[in-house]
Short mmCIF file of C-alpha atoms in Angstrom, two decimals:
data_model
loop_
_atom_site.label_atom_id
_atom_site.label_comp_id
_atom_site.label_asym_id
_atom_site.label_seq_id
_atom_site.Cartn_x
_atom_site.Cartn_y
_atom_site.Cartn_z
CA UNK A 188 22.08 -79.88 37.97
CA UNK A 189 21.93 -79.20 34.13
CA UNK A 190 18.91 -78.59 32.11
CA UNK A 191 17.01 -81.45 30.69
CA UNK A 192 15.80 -79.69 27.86
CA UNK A 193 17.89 -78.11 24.85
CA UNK A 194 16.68 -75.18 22.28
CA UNK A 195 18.51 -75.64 19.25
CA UNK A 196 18.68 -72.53 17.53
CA UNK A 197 19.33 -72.37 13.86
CA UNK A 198 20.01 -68.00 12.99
CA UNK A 199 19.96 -66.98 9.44
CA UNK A 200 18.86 -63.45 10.13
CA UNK A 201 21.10 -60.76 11.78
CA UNK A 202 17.70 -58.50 12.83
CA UNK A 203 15.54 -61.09 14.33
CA UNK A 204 14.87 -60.89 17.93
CA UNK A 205 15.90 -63.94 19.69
CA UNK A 206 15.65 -62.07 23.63
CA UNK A 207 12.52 -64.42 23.84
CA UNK A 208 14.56 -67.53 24.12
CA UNK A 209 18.10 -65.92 25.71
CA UNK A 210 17.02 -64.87 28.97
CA UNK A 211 19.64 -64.85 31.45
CA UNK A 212 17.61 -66.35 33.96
CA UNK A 213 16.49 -69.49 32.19
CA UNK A 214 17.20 -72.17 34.26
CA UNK A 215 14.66 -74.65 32.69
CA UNK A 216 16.87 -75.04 29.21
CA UNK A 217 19.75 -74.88 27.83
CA UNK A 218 20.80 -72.91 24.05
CA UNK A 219 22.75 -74.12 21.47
CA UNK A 220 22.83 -71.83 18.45
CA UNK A 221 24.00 -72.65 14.93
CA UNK A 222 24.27 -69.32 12.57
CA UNK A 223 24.94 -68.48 8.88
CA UNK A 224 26.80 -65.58 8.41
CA UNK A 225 26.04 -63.21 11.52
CA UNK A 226 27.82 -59.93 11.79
CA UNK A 227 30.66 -60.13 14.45
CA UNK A 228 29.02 -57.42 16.68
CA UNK A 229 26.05 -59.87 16.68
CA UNK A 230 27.77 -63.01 17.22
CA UNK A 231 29.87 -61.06 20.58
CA UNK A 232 26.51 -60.78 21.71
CA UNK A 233 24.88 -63.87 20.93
CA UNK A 234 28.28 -65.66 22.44
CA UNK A 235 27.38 -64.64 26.28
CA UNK A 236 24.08 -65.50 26.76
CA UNK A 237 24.18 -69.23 25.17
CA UNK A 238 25.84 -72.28 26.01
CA UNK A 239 27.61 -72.86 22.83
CA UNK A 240 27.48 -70.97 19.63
CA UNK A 241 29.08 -72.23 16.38
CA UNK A 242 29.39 -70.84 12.56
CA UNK A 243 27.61 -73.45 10.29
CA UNK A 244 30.17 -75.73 7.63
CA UNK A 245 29.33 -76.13 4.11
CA UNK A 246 26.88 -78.85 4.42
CA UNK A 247 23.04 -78.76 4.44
CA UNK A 248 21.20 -77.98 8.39
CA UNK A 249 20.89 -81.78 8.88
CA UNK A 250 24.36 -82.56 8.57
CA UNK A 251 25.82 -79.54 10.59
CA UNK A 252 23.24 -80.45 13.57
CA UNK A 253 24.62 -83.77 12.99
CA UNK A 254 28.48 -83.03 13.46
CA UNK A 255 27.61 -80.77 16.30
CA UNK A 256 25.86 -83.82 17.82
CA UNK A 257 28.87 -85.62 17.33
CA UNK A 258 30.66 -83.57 19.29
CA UNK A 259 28.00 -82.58 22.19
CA UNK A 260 26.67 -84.71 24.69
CA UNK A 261 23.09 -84.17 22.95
CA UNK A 262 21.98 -87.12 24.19
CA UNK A 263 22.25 -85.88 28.22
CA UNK A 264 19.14 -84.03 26.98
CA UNK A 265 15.38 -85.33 27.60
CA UNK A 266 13.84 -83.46 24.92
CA UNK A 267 15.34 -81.10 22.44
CA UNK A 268 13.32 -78.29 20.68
CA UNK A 269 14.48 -77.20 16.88
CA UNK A 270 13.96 -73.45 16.59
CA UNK A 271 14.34 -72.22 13.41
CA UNK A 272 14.84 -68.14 13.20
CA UNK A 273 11.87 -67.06 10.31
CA UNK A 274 10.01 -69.37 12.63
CA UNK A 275 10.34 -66.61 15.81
CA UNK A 276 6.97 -64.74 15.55
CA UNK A 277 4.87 -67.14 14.96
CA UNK A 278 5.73 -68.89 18.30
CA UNK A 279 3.10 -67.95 20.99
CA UNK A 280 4.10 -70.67 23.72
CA UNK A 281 6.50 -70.29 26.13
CA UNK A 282 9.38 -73.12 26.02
CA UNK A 283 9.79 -75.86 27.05
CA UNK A 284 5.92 -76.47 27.19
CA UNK A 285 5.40 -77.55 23.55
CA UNK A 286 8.07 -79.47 21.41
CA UNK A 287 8.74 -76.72 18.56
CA UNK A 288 9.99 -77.78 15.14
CA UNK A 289 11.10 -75.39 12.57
CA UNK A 290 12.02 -78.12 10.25
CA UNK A 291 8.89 -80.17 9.70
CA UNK A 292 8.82 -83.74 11.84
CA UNK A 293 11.80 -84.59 9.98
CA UNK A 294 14.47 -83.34 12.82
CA UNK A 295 12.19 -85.46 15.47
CA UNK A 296 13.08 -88.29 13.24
CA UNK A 297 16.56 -87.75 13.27
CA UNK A 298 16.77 -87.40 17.33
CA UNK A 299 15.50 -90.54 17.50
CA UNK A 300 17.79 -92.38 14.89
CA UNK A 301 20.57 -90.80 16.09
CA UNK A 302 19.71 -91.66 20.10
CA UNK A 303 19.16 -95.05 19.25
CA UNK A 304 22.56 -95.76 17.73
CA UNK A 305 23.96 -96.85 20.81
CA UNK A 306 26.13 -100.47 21.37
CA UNK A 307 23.91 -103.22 20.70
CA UNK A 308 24.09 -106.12 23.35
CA UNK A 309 24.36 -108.42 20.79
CA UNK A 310 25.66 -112.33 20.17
CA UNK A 311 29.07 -112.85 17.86
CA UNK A 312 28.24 -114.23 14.61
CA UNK A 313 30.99 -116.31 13.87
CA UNK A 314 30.43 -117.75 10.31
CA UNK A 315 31.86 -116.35 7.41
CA UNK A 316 30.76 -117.16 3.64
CA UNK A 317 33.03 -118.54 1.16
CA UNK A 318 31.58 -116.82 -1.38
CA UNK A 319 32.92 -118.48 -4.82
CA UNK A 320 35.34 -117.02 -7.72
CA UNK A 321 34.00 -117.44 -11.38
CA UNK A 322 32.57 -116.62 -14.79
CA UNK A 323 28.71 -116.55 -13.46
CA UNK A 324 26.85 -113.28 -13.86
CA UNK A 325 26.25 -111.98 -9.60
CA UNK A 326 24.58 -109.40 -7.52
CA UNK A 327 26.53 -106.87 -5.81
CA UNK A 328 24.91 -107.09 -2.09
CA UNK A 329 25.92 -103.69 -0.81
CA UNK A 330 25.28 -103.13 2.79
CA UNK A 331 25.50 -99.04 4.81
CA UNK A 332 25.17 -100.38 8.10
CA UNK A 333 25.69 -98.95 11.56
CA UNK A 334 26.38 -101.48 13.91
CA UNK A 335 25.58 -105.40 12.69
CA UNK A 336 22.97 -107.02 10.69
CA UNK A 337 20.01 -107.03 12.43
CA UNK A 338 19.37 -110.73 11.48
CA UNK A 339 22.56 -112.34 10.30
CA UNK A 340 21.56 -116.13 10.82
CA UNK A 341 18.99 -115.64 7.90
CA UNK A 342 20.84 -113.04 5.57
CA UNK A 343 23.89 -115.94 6.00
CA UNK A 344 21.29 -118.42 4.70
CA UNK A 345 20.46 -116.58 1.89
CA UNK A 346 23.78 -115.26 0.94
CA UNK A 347 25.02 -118.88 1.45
CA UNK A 348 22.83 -119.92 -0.88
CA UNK A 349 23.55 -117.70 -3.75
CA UNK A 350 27.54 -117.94 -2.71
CA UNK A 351 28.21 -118.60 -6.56
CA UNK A 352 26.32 -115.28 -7.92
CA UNK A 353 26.37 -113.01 -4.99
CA UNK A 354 29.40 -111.27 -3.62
CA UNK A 355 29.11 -108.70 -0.42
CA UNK A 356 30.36 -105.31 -0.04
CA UNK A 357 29.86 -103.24 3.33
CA UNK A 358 30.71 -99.59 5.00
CA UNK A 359 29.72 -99.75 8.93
CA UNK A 360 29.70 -96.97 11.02
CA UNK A 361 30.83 -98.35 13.65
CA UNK A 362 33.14 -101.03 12.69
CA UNK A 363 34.43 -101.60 16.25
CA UNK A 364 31.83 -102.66 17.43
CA UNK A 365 30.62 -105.69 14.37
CA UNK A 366 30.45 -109.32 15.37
CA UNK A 367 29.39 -110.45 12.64
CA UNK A 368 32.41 -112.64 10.91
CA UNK A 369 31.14 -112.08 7.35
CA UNK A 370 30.25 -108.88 7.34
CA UNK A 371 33.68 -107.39 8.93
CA UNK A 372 35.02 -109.57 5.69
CA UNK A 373 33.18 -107.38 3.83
CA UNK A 374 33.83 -103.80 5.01
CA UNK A 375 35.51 -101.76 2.15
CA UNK A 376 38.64 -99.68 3.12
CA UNK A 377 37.49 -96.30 2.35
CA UNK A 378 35.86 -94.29 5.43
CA UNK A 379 33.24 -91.92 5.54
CA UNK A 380 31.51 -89.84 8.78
CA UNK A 381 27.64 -90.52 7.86
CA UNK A 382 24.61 -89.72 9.81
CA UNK A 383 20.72 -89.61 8.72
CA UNK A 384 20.38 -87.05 5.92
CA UNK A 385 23.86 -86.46 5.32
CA UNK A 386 26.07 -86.20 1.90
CA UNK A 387 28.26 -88.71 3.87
CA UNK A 388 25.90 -91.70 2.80
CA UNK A 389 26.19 -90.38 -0.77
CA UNK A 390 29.86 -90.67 -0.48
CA UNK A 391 29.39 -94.23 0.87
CA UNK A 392 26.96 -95.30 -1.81
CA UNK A 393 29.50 -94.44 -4.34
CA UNK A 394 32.71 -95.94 -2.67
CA UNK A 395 30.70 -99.43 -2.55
CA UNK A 396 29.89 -98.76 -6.09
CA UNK A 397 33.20 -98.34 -7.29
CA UNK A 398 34.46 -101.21 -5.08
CA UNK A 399 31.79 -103.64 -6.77
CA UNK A 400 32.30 -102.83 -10.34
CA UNK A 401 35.92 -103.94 -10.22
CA UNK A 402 34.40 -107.47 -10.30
CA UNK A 403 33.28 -107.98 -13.73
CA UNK A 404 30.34 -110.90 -13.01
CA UNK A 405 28.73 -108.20 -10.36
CA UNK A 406 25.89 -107.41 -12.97
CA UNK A 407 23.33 -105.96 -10.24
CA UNK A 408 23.95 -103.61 -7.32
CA UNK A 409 21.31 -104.11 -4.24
CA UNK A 410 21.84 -101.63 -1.68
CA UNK A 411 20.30 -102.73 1.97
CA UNK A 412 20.70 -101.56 5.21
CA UNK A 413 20.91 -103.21 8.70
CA UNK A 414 17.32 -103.78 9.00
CA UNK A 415 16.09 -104.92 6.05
CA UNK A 416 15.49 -108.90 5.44
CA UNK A 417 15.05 -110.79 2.24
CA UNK A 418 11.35 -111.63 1.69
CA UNK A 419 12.21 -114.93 -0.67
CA UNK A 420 15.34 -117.24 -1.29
CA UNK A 421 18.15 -116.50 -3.07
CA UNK A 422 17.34 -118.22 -6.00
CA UNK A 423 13.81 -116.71 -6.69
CA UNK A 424 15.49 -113.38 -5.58
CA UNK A 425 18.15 -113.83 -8.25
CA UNK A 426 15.61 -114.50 -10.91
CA UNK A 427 13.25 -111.98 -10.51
CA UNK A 428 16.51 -109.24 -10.28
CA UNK A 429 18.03 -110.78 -13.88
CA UNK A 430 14.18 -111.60 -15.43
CA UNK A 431 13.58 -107.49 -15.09
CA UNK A 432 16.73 -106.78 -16.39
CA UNK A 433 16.36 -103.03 -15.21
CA UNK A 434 17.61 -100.86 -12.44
CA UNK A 435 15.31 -100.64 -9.77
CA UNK A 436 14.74 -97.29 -9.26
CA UNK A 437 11.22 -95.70 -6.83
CA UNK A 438 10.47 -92.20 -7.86
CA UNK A 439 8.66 -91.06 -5.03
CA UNK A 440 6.20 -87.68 -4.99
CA UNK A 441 6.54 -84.31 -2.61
CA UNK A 442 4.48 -81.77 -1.76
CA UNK A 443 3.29 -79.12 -3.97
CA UNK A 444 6.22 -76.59 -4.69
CA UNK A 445 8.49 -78.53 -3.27
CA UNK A 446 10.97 -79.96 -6.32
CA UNK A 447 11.55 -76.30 -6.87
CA UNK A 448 12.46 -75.66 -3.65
CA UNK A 449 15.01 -78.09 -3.72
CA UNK A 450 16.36 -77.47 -6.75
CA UNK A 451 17.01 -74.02 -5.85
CA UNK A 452 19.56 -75.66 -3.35
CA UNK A 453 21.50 -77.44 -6.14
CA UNK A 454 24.77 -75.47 -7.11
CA UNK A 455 25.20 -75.34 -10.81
CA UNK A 456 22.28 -76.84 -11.71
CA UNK A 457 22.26 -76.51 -15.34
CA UNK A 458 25.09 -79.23 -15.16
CA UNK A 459 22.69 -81.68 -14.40
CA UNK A 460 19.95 -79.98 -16.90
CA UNK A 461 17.71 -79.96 -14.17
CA UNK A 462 15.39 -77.03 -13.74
CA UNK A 463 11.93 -77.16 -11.37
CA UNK A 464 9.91 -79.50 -13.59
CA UNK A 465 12.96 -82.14 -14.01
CA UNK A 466 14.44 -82.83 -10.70
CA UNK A 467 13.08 -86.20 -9.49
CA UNK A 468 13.00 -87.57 -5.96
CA UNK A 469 13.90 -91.39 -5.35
CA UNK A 470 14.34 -93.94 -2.32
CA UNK A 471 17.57 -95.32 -1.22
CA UNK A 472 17.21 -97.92 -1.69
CA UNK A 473 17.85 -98.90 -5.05
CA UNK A 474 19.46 -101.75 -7.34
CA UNK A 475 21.11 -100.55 -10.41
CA UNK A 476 22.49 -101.80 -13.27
CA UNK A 477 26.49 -102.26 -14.04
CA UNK A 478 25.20 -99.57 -16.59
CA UNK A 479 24.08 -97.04 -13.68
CA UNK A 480 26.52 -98.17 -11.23
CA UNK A 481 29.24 -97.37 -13.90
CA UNK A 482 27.63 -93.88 -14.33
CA UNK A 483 27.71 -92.48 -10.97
CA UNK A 484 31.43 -93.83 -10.28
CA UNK A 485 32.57 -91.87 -13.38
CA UNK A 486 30.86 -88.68 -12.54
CA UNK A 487 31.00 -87.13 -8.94
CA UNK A 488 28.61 -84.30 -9.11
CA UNK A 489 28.88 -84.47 -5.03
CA UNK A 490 29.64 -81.18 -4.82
CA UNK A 491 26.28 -80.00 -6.72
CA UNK A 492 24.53 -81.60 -4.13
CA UNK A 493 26.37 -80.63 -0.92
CA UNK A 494 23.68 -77.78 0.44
CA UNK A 495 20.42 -80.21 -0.44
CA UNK A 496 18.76 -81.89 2.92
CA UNK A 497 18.90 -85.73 2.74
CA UNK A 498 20.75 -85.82 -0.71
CA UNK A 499 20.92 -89.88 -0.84
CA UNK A 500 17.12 -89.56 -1.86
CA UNK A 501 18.22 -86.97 -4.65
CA UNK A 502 21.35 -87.33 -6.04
CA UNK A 503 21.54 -91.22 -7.75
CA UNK A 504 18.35 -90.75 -10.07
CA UNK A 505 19.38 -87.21 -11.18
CA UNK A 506 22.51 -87.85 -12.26
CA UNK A 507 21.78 -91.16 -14.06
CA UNK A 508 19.17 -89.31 -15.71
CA UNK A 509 21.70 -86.88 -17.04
CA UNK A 510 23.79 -89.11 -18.19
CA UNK A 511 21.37 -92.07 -19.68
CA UNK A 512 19.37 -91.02 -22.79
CA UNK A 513 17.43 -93.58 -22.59
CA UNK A 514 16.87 -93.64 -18.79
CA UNK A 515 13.07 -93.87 -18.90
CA UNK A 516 13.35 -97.67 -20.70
CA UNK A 517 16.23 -98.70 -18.84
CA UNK A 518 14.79 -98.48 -15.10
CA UNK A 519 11.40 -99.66 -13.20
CA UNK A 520 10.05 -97.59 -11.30
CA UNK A 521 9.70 -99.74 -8.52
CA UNK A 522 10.67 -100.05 -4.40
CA UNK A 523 13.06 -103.50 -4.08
CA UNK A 524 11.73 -103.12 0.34
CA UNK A 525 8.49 -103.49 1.62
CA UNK A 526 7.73 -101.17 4.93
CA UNK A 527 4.47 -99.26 6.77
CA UNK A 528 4.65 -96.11 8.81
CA UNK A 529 3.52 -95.42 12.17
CA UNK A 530 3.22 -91.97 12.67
CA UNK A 531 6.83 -90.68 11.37
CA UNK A 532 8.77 -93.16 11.40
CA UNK A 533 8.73 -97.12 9.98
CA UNK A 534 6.92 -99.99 12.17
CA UNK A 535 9.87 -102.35 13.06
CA UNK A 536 8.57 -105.76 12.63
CA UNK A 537 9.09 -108.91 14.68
CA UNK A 538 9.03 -111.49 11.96
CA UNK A 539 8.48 -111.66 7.83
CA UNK A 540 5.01 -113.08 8.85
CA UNK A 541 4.23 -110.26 10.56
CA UNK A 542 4.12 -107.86 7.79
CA UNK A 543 1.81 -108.38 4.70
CA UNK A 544 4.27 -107.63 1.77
CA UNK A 545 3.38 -108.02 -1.78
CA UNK A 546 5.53 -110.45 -4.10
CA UNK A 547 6.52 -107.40 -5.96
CA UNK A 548 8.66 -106.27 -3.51
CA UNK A 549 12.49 -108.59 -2.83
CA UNK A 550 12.92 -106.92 0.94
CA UNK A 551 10.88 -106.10 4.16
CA UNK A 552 12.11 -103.29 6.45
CA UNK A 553 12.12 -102.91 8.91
CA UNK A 554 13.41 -106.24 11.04
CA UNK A 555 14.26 -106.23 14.21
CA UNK A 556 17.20 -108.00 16.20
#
């Protein structure tokens, strides 16, 4: 019978003394170790006393514990315990007692988004939208999804509505499994692997981007996600977007120290101009401009960004900083969706009328099915 409980091991350091967690006789969990550069003596050793051992890729620690998850029946596992190696001696509890985290409450999250990605039992959606061809200015809806929408009867409505100054755009992660008619018309053909935190939804972000902007009348670009709902109608919707007449843009804070931290983590910084004081932090979720849209598909600073943790919440604002001089009058500093937290994570709502959102905000996440 195989362990119900997996130590995830993340090893920067070639002296630190992991024989707490490697006993041979463990029987209670299992090891999976991740490392950055061990010395081959090291790794020999390291490679008989754990269940699977791999060298990390070029991405940041999310991503690479996402493509090992990809690839490793994680999810046989009733609770898994992130152990990260500068983290060692200040453990005093013997595993699996405690759930151990050496990357803040942010890995929990992840676990849980990732284990909940599984197929949804869910009715076809058979309508598509006949979305019409002409001269009127539109919104670019762009949708990263990763099965269907979680409420397509009312996003149809909406869309439906606006079919003569809205067009749709879509990357699903699993787009096997949609049954929703219009939004398999919408997927774009470029692919991308993506996971929570990952440079892939960068890469997404920018391939709907560059898909939209070869339509002329797409003027705005609203990104949304599965489980997000619109608050109003399309037409009040439309008018507030075109009335502001800015990207929509949250900045949103961090702890103390923590901008540098991150910034560190950016290769060739001075590109971007960014030192500790100038590296901003935004949601996601975000509608831009044709102006910003047209900025990030002409400059792919990818690359800089490849090594920084959850980059889709760093990389947009920076670069169209860069590039914009006048940035700071051409964006609102405001979030397009509406959402609480409970605990770590966001409350998943039954209805609109459940929530309490204010009519400065155009979406409410998040919805469920």
């Amino acid at each position: 019978m195989k362990s119900k409980n997996l130590v995830f091991l993340s090893i920067f350091d070639n002296k630190t003394d992991l024989s707490t967690f490697l006993k041979e006789d463990r029987k209670d969990y299992d090891v999976v170790a991740l490392y950055y550069g061990l010395k081959e003596k090291r790794f020999e050793k390291l490679s008989n006393k754990v269940n699977h051992i791999e060298k990390a890729g070029d991405g940041s620690i999310y991503s690479n514990f996402i493509d090992i998850w990809d690839r490793l029946d994680f999810s046989r596992y009733e609770n898994v315990y992130f152990i990260n190696d500068n983290l060692y001696d200040k453990i005093d509890v013997p595993l699996p007692k405690s759930v151990v985290i050496g990357w803040s409450f942010t890995c929990e999250n992840m676990i849980k988004k990732q284990k909940q990605y599984t197929p949804k039992n869910i009715e076809p959606f058979k309508w598509s939208i006949d979305f019409e061809k002409n001269k009127k200015d539109k919104i670019a809806f762009l949708f990263l999804t990763t099965e269907d929408i979680h409420r397509p009867q009312h996003w149809h409505d909406f869309l439906d509505e606006g079919k003569d100054r809205a067009t749709l755009y879509a990357h699903s992660k699993y787009q096997d499994r949609l049954k929703n008619q219009y939004l398999i018309d919408a997927q774009i053909p470029e692919r991308f692997k993506t996971g929570w935190g990952t440079m892939g939804l960068v890469h997404v972000m920018n391939a709907l981007l560059k898909n939209a902007l070869q339509d002329e009348t797409n003027k705005y670009f609203v990104f949304c996600s599965e489980s997000c709902i619109p608050i109003f109608d399309f037409n009040k919707s439309y008018k507030n977007i075109f009335n502001i007449g800015k990207s929509w843009i949250n900045l949103i804070g961090s702890p103390r120290g923590y901008e540098k931290m991150q910034n560190d983590k950016i290769a060739k910084r001075e590109q971007l101009g960014l030192d500790k004081n100038r590296i901003l932090k935004n949601e996601q979720w975000i509608i831009l401009s044709r102006e910003h849209a047209q900025i990030i598909v002409d400059h792919d600073h990818t690359e800089n960004f490849k090594h920084l943790p959850i980059p889709d919440e760093w990389y947009h604002a920076n670069v169209i900083r860069y590039y914009d001089n006048n940035f700071e009058n051409n964006f609102i500093n405001r979030s397009l969706t509406y959402l609480e937290w409970e605990r770590f994570s966001p409350k998943v709502f039954k209805s609109i009328e459940a929530a309490t959102p204010k009519s400065d905000y155009l979406f409410l996440r998040k919805i469920d099915y």
